PDB file of C-alpha atoms in Angstrom:
ATOM      1  CA  ASP I 662      14.353  -6.940  17.405  1.00 96.00           C
ATOM      2  CA  ILE I 663      15.531 -10.290  16.051  1.00 98.00           C
ATOM      3  CA  GLN I 664      17.445  -9.771  12.822  1.00 98.00           C
ATOM      4  CA  MET I 665      17.033 -12.314  10.018  1.00 98.00           C
ATOM      5  CA  THR I 666      19.830 -12.692   7.474  1.00 98.00           C
ATOM      6  CA  GLN I 667      19.534 -14.834   4.366  1.00 98.00           C
ATOM      7  CA  SER I 668      22.277 -16.120   2.140  1.00 98.00           C
ATOM      8  CA  PRO I 669      22.846 -15.853  -0.647  1.00 97.00           C
ATOM      9  CA  SER I 670      20.912 -12.722  -1.639  1.00 97.00           C
ATOM     10  CA  SER I 671      20.632 -14.128  -5.131  1.00 97.00           C
ATOM     11  CA  LEU I 672      21.549 -17.254  -7.020  1.00 97.00           C
ATOM     12  CA  SER I 673      21.377 -18.555 -10.544  1.00 97.00           C
ATOM     13  CA  ALA I 674      20.303 -22.123 -11.134  1.00 97.00           C
ATOM     14  CA  SER I 675      18.979 -24.463 -13.802  1.00 97.00           C
ATOM     15  CA  VAL I 676      15.885 -26.610 -13.929  1.00 97.00           C
ATOM     16  CA  GLY I 677      16.606 -29.823 -12.066  1.00 97.00           C
ATOM     17  CA  ASP I 678      19.215 -28.289  -9.769  1.00 97.00           C
ATOM     18  CA  ARG I 679      19.165 -28.755  -6.019  1.00 98.00           C
ATOM     19  CA  VAL I 680      18.913 -25.330  -4.406  1.00 98.00           C
ATOM     20  CA  THR I 681      19.696 -24.466  -0.794  1.00 98.00           C
ATOM     21  CA  ILE I 682      18.944 -21.152   0.907  1.00 98.00           C
ATOM     22  CA  THR I 683      20.002 -20.382   4.453  1.00 98.00           C
ATOM     23  CA  CYS I 684      18.508 -18.070   7.058  1.00 98.00           C
ATOM     24  CA  ARG I 685      20.223 -17.035  10.260  1.00 98.00           C
ATOM     25  CA  ALA I 686      18.520 -15.400  13.230  1.00 98.00           C
ATOM     26  CA  SER I 687      20.369 -12.999  15.526  1.00 98.00           C
ATOM     27  CA  GLN I 688      19.081 -14.991  18.503  1.00 98.00           C
ATOM     28  CA  SER I 689      17.247 -18.258  18.989  1.00 98.00           C
ATOM     29  CA  VAL I 690      13.759 -18.509  17.511  1.00 97.00           C
ATOM     30  CA  ILE I 691      13.523 -22.194  18.424  1.00 97.00           C
ATOM     31  CA  THR I 692      11.573 -23.487  15.397  1.00 96.00           C
ATOM     32  CA  TYR I 693       9.282 -20.468  14.932  1.00 97.00           C
ATOM     33  CA  LEU I 694      10.601 -19.996  11.415  1.00 97.00           C
ATOM     34  CA  ASN I 695       8.542 -19.760   8.230  1.00 98.00           C
ATOM     35  CA  TRP I 696       9.460 -19.656   4.557  1.00 98.00           C
ATOM     36  CA  TYR I 697       7.555 -17.830   1.808  1.00 98.00           C
ATOM     37  CA  GLN I 698       7.819 -17.679  -1.969  1.00 98.00           C
ATOM     38  CA  GLN I 699       7.057 -14.423  -3.742  1.00 97.00           C
ATOM     39  CA  LYS I 700       6.703 -13.902  -7.472  1.00 97.00           C
ATOM     40  CA  PRO I 701       6.822 -10.420  -9.075  1.00 95.00           C
ATOM     41  CA  GLY I 702       3.672  -8.428  -8.435  1.00 94.00           C
ATOM     42  CA  LYS I 703       2.188 -11.110  -6.187  1.00 97.00           C
ATOM     43  CA  ALA I 704       1.740 -11.629  -2.473  1.00 97.00           C
ATOM     44  CA  PRO I 705       4.051 -14.017  -0.628  1.00 98.00           C
ATOM     45  CA  ASN I 706       2.910 -17.627  -0.448  1.00 98.00           C
ATOM     46  CA  LEU I 707       3.582 -19.779   2.621  1.00 97.00           C
ATOM     47  CA  LEU I 708       5.777 -22.807   1.858  1.00 98.00           C
ATOM     48  CA  ILE I 709       7.137 -24.062   5.177  1.00 97.00           C
ATOM     49  CA  TYR I 710       6.041 -23.295   8.738  1.00 97.00           C
ATOM     50  CA  GLY I 711       7.549 -24.243  12.066  1.00 96.00           C
ATOM     51  CA  ALA I 712      10.937 -24.703  10.367  1.00 97.00           C
ATOM     52  CA  PHE I 713      10.115 -28.017   8.675  1.00 96.00           C
ATOM     53  CA  ASN I 714       6.349 -28.409   8.190  1.00 96.00           C
ATOM     54  CA  LEU I 715       5.174 -28.373   4.585  1.00 97.00           C
ATOM     55  CA  GLN I 716       2.145 -26.144   4.026  1.00 96.00           C
ATOM     56  CA  SER I 717      -0.825 -27.925   2.472  1.00 95.00           C
ATOM     57  CA  GLY I 718      -0.673 -27.896  -1.317  1.00 96.00           C
ATOM     58  CA  VAL I 719       3.046 -27.154  -1.521  1.00 98.00           C
ATOM     59  CA  PRO I 720       5.026 -29.666  -3.596  1.00 98.00           C
ATOM     60  CA  PRO I 721       7.241 -32.045  -1.600  1.00 98.00           C
ATOM     61  CA  ARG I 722      10.358 -30.916  -3.475  1.00 98.00           C
ATOM     62  CA  PHE I 723      10.375 -28.078  -0.926  1.00 98.00           C
ATOM     63  CA  SER I 724      11.724 -28.897   2.519  1.00 98.00           C
ATOM     64  CA  GLY I 725      12.919 -26.997   5.554  1.00 98.00           C
ATOM     65  CA  SER I 726      15.294 -27.798   8.377  1.00 98.00           C
ATOM     66  CA  GLY I 727      17.075 -26.218  11.291  1.00 98.00           C
ATOM     67  CA  SER I 728      16.438 -24.861  14.754  1.00 97.00           C
ATOM     68  CA  GLU I 729      17.535 -22.109  17.132  1.00 98.00           C
ATOM     69  CA  THR I 730      19.417 -19.690  14.858  1.00 98.00           C
ATOM     70  CA  ASP I 731      20.230 -21.573  11.653  1.00 98.00           C
ATOM     71  CA  PHE I 732      17.697 -22.703   9.088  1.00 98.00           C
ATOM     72  CA  THR I 733      17.678 -24.043   5.554  1.00 98.00           C
ATOM     73  CA  LEU I 734      15.170 -24.139   2.718  1.00 98.00           C
ATOM     74  CA  THR I 735      15.911 -26.780   0.093  1.00 98.00           C
ATOM     75  CA  ILE I 736      14.363 -27.272  -3.316  1.00 98.00           C
ATOM     76  CA  SER I 737      15.338 -30.787  -4.320  1.00 98.00           C
ATOM     77  CA  SER I 738      14.833 -30.378  -8.063  1.00 98.00           C
ATOM     78  CA  LEU I 739      14.176 -26.847  -9.274  1.00 98.00           C
ATOM     79  CA  GLN I 740      11.160 -26.468 -11.549  1.00 97.00           C
ATOM     80  CA  PRO I 741      10.396 -23.582 -13.961  1.00 96.00           C
ATOM     81  CA  GLU I 742       7.688 -22.257 -11.642  1.00 97.00           C
ATOM     82  CA  ASP I 743      10.156 -22.036  -8.738  1.00 98.00           C
ATOM     83  CA  PHE I 744      12.055 -19.027 -10.108  1.00 97.00           C
ATOM     84  CA  ALA I 745      11.044 -16.450  -7.510  1.00 98.00           C
ATOM     85  CA  THR I 746      12.207 -14.671  -4.379  1.00 98.00           C
ATOM     86  CA  TYR I 747      12.185 -16.557  -1.084  1.00 98.00           C
ATOM     87  CA  TYR I 748      11.847 -14.998   2.367  1.00 98.00           C
ATOM     88  CA  CYS I 749      12.282 -16.385   5.851  1.00 98.00           C
ATOM     89  CA  GLN I 750      10.288 -14.927   8.734  1.00 98.00           C
ATOM     90  CA  HIS I 751      10.383 -15.616  12.465  1.00 98.00           C
ATOM     91  CA  SER I 752       7.223 -15.701  14.570  1.00 96.00           C
ATOM     92  CA  TYR I 753       8.916 -16.348  17.923  1.00 96.00           C
ATOM     93  CA  THR I 754       8.148 -12.971  19.408  1.00 95.00           C
ATOM     94  CA  THR I 755       7.042  -9.577  18.187  1.00 95.00           C
ATOM     95  CA  PRO I 756       8.092  -7.705  16.216  1.00 97.00           C
ATOM     96  CA  TRP I 757       8.005 -10.477  13.613  1.00 97.00           C
ATOM     97  CA  THR I 758      10.791  -9.838  11.112  1.00 98.00           C
ATOM     98  CA  PHE I 759      11.706 -11.098   7.654  1.00 98.00           C
ATOM     99  CA  GLY I 760      14.953 -11.845   5.916  1.00 98.00           C
ATOM    100  CA  GLN I 761      16.058  -9.646   3.043  1.00 98.00           C
ATOM    101  CA  GLY I 762      15.074 -12.277   0.491  1.00 98.00           C
ATOM    102  CA  THR I 763      16.887 -14.641  -1.873  1.00 98.00           C
ATOM    103  CA  LYS I 764      16.165 -14.232  -5.547  1.00 98.00           C
ATOM    104  CA  VAL I 765      16.431 -17.445  -7.552  1.00 98.00           C
ATOM    105  CA  ASP I 766      16.811 -16.804 -11.269  1.00 96.00           C
ATOM    106  CA  MET I 767      17.632 -18.815 -14.332  1.00 93.00           C
ATOM    107  CA  LYS I 768      21.251 -19.575 -15.116  1.00 92.00           C
TER     108      LYS I 768
ATOM    109  CA  GLN H 572     -11.058 -21.000   0.447  1.00 91.00           C
ATOM    110  CA  VAL H 573     -10.288 -17.868   2.434  1.00 96.00           C
ATOM    111  CA  GLN H 574      -9.834 -14.728   0.348  1.00 98.00           C
ATOM    112  CA  LEU H 575      -8.608 -11.335   1.476  1.00 98.00           C
ATOM    113  CA  GLN H 576      -8.858  -8.058  -0.430  1.00 98.00           C
ATOM    114  CA  GLU H 577      -7.256  -4.758   0.507  1.00 98.00           C
ATOM    115  CA  SER H 578      -8.850  -1.439  -0.371  1.00 98.00           C
ATOM    116  CA  GLY H 579      -7.841   2.164   0.113  1.00 96.00           C
ATOM    117  CA  PRO H 580      -6.220   5.112  -1.628  1.00 95.00           C
ATOM    118  CA  GLY H 581      -3.354   4.578  -4.007  1.00 93.00           C
ATOM    119  CA  LEU H 582      -1.908   8.062  -3.719  1.00 97.00           C
ATOM    120  CA  MET H 583      -1.500  10.221  -0.660  1.00 97.00           C
ATOM    121  CA  LYS H 584       0.157  13.471   0.318  1.00 98.00           C
ATOM    122  CA  PRO H 585       2.661  13.797   3.152  1.00 97.00           C
ATOM    123  CA  SER H 586       1.110  14.334   6.623  1.00 97.00           C
ATOM    124  CA  GLU H 587      -2.192  12.690   5.655  1.00 98.00           C
ATOM    125  CA  THR H 588      -3.670   9.662   7.412  1.00 98.00           C
ATOM    126  CA  LEU H 589      -3.705   6.396   5.455  1.00 98.00           C
ATOM    127  CA  SER H 590      -6.798   4.234   5.918  1.00 98.00           C
ATOM    128  CA  LEU H 591      -6.827   0.683   4.556  1.00 98.00           C
ATOM    129  CA  THR H 592      -9.464  -2.016   4.871  1.00 98.00           C
ATOM    130  CA  CYS H 593      -9.131  -5.766   4.387  1.00 98.00           C
ATOM    131  CA  ALA H 594     -12.321  -7.613   3.473  1.00 98.00           C
ATOM    132  CA  VAL H 595     -12.313 -11.311   4.330  1.00 98.00           C
ATOM    133  CA  SER H 596     -14.483 -13.761   2.387  1.00 97.00           C
ATOM    134  CA  GLY H 597     -14.864 -17.521   2.241  1.00 96.00           C
ATOM    135  CA  ASP H 598     -14.707 -17.909   6.016  1.00 93.00           C
ATOM    136  CA  SER H 599     -15.571 -16.069   9.172  1.00 94.00           C
ATOM    137  CA  ILE H 600     -13.081 -13.655  10.640  1.00 96.00           C
ATOM    138  CA  SER H 601     -13.795 -15.255  14.014  1.00 95.00           C
ATOM    139  CA  GLY H 602     -11.237 -17.346  15.808  1.00 93.00           C
ATOM    140  CA  TYR H 603      -8.152 -15.903  14.151  1.00 95.00           C
ATOM    141  CA  TYR H 604      -5.590 -13.164  14.400  1.00 97.00           C
ATOM    142  CA  TRP H 605      -5.306 -10.828  11.416  1.00 98.00           C
ATOM    143  CA  THR H 606      -2.343  -8.754  10.399  1.00 98.00           C
ATOM    144  CA  TRP H 607      -0.908  -6.053   8.138  1.00 98.00           C
ATOM    145  CA  ILE H 608       2.468  -6.331   6.405  1.00 98.00           C
ATOM    146  CA  ARG H 609       4.104  -3.852   4.051  1.00 98.00           C
ATOM    147  CA  GLN H 610       6.877  -3.972   1.483  1.00 98.00           C
ATOM    148  CA  PRO H 611       8.587  -0.779   0.306  1.00 97.00           C
ATOM    149  CA  PRO H 612       9.812  -0.947  -3.299  1.00 95.00           C
ATOM    150  CA  GLY H 613      12.845  -3.224  -3.543  1.00 91.00           C
ATOM    151  CA  LYS H 614      12.952  -3.827   0.205  1.00 92.00           C
ATOM    152  CA  ARG H 615      12.117  -6.614   2.607  1.00 95.00           C
ATOM    153  CA  LEU H 616       8.710  -7.247   4.107  1.00 97.00           C
ATOM    154  CA  GLU H 617       7.880  -5.405   7.335  1.00 98.00           C
ATOM    155  CA  TRP H 618       5.298  -6.522   9.882  1.00 98.00           C
ATOM    156  CA  ILE H 619       3.052  -3.642  11.012  1.00 98.00           C
ATOM    157  CA  ALA H 620       0.461  -4.961  13.498  1.00 98.00           C
ATOM    158  CA  TYR H 621      -1.970  -7.738  14.331  1.00 97.00           C
ATOM    159  CA  ILE H 622      -5.376  -7.962  15.964  1.00 97.00           C
ATOM    160  CA  TYR H 623      -7.512 -10.782  17.401  1.00 96.00           C
ATOM    161  CA  TYR H 624     -10.941 -11.071  15.775  1.00 96.00           C
ATOM    162  CA  SER H 625     -12.634  -9.885  18.960  1.00 95.00           C
ATOM    163  CA  GLY H 626     -10.445  -6.798  19.081  1.00 94.00           C
ATOM    164  CA  ILE H 627      -9.397  -7.712  22.599  1.00 94.00           C
ATOM    165  CA  ASN H 628      -5.734  -8.219  21.696  1.00 94.00           C
ATOM    166  CA  THR H 629      -3.590  -6.031  19.475  1.00 97.00           C
ATOM    167  CA  ASN H 630       0.142  -5.846  18.923  1.00 97.00           C
ATOM    168  CA  TYR H 631       2.148  -3.230  17.037  1.00 98.00           C
ATOM    169  CA  ASN H 632       5.628  -2.985  15.602  1.00 98.00           C
ATOM    170  CA  PRO H 633       7.418  -0.554  17.948  1.00 98.00           C
ATOM    171  CA  SER H 634       8.867   1.233  14.922  1.00 97.00           C
ATOM    172  CA  LEU H 635       5.352   2.297  13.869  1.00 97.00           C
ATOM    173  CA  LYS H 636       3.361   2.037  17.098  1.00 95.00           C
ATOM    174  CA  SER H 637       2.974   5.778  17.660  1.00 96.00           C
ATOM    175  CA  ARG H 638       1.304   6.235  14.267  1.00 98.00           C
ATOM    176  CA  VAL H 639      -0.684   3.021  13.731  1.00 98.00           C
ATOM    177  CA  THR H 640      -4.110   1.792  14.799  1.00 98.00           C
ATOM    178  CA  ILE H 641      -5.574  -1.590  13.830  1.00 98.00           C
ATOM    179  CA  THR H 642      -9.272  -2.335  14.283  1.00 98.00           C
ATOM    180  CA  VAL H 643     -11.728  -5.078  13.402  1.00 97.00           C
ATOM    181  CA  ASP H 644     -15.400  -5.113  12.399  1.00 97.00           C
ATOM    182  CA  THR H 645     -16.805  -8.603  12.778  1.00 96.00           C
ATOM    183  CA  SER H 646     -20.215  -7.540  11.458  1.00 96.00           C
ATOM    184  CA  LYS H 647     -18.583  -6.730   8.112  1.00 97.00           C
ATOM    185  CA  ASN H 648     -15.987  -9.515   8.312  1.00 97.00           C
ATOM    186  CA  GLN H 649     -13.180  -7.035   7.833  1.00 98.00           C
ATOM    187  CA  PHE H 650     -10.333  -5.343   9.609  1.00 98.00           C
ATOM    188  CA  SER H 651      -8.611  -2.027   9.053  1.00 98.00           C
ATOM    189  CA  LEU H 652      -5.386  -0.081   9.440  1.00 98.00           C
ATOM    190  CA  LYS H 653      -4.826   3.614  10.032  1.00 98.00           C
ATOM    191  CA  LEU H 654      -1.371   5.152   9.664  1.00 98.00           C
ATOM    192  CA  LYS H 655      -1.024   8.791  10.667  1.00 98.00           C
ATOM    193  CA  SER H 656       1.313  11.464   9.336  1.00 98.00           C
ATOM    194  CA  VAL H 657       2.543   9.538   6.333  1.00 98.00           C
ATOM    195  CA  THR H 658       5.808  10.399   4.596  1.00 98.00           C
ATOM    196  CA  ALA H 659       7.556   9.155   1.465  1.00 97.00           C
ATOM    197  CA  ALA H 660       9.079   6.399   3.633  1.00 97.00           C
ATOM    198  CA  ASP H 661       5.590   4.897   3.976  1.00 98.00           C
ATOM    199  CA  THR H 662       5.390   4.278   0.229  1.00 98.00           C
ATOM    200  CA  ALA H 663       4.926   0.531  -0.073  1.00 98.00           C
ATOM    201  CA  VAL H 664       2.712  -2.347  -1.078  1.00 98.00           C
ATOM    202  CA  TYR H 665       0.461  -3.043   1.902  1.00 98.00           C
ATOM    203  CA  TYR H 666      -0.742  -6.598   2.444  1.00 98.00           C
ATOM    204  CA  CYS H 667      -3.307  -7.989   4.825  1.00 98.00           C
ATOM    205  CA  ALA H 668      -2.980 -11.580   5.946  1.00 98.00           C
ATOM    206  CA  ARG H 669      -4.417 -14.209   8.255  1.00 98.00           C
ATOM    207  CA  VAL H 670      -2.311 -15.509  11.130  1.00 96.00           C
ATOM    208  CA  SER H 671      -2.479 -19.284  11.322  1.00 90.00           C
ATOM    209  CA  LEU H 672      -3.377 -20.880  14.629  1.00 80.00           C
ATOM    210  CA  SER H 673      -0.195 -22.956  14.444  1.00 76.00           C
ATOM    211  CA  ASP H 674       3.142 -21.188  14.855  1.00 79.00           C
ATOM    212  CA  SER H 675       1.761 -17.749  13.928  1.00 87.00           C
ATOM    213  CA  ASN H 676       2.626 -18.156  10.267  1.00 94.00           C
ATOM    214  CA  LEU H 677       0.802 -16.132   7.611  1.00 97.00           C
ATOM    215  CA  ASP H 678      -1.245 -18.630   5.656  1.00 95.00           C
ATOM    216  CA  TYR H 679      -3.554 -16.457   3.573  1.00 97.00           C
ATOM    217  CA  TRP H 680      -2.674 -13.101   2.032  1.00 98.00           C
ATOM    218  CA  GLY H 681      -4.470 -10.432   0.089  1.00 98.00           C
ATOM    219  CA  PRO H 682      -3.040  -9.435  -3.305  1.00 98.00           C
ATOM    220  CA  GLY H 683      -1.692  -6.196  -1.877  1.00 98.00           C
ATOM    221  CA  ILE H 684      -2.337  -2.532  -2.550  1.00 98.00           C
ATOM    222  CA  MET H 685       0.324  -0.079  -3.664  1.00 98.00           C
ATOM    223  CA  VAL H 686       0.276   3.149  -1.685  1.00 98.00           C
ATOM    224  CA  THR H 687       2.414   6.045  -2.874  1.00 98.00           C
ATOM    225  CA  VAL H 688       3.089   9.085  -0.716  1.00 98.00           C
ATOM    226  CA  SER H 689       4.074  12.084  -2.777  1.00 97.00           C
ATOM    227  CA  SER H 690       3.527  15.800  -2.749  1.00 94.00           C
TER     228      SER H 690
END
């Protein structure tokens, strides 16, 4: 199985901050890398697919980059509704696997 | 707008078989892959299985393959999951989701159903 490791596991930030979350795959997933946002008690919501493609309806302050094994999710200016947990997931081959999550909370 | 809704028991006893159904509305189930994901309390998401709408192609997580069956019913626009011989380790929120045609991302999700396994 391809292991997905996110860093950090949690971070504290303020509204307006630039936030960067990284995801590392144990082997190359090319650009088959997706990012989701999950709020407490809710299902995950797709933000970025194919490493850098913004899902329809997602604000442009979210962006993704990277390829092969190293990926980044960036929130350019954190908004109050962005406090949540973020997960990366590869879809390169089965079994699809997820990172352990990065919780973004208020400083 | 595609909507998914999971249904099934909330509480089960060890060794029982879990049966979950995902009803799809707002669009036809045709043309897509459909999948089940679970999330144990405080843990990361885990992919369980996926199925093509025709039922002709299925794929299972090897960690669960011996206990899991995924099926589809196009006449009811729904798909289902069976998990045999459940234990406390199967306690989780179970989500159904649609697999996008591009890059196999999960673009629509159900709200999830909490399943607790306890004697």
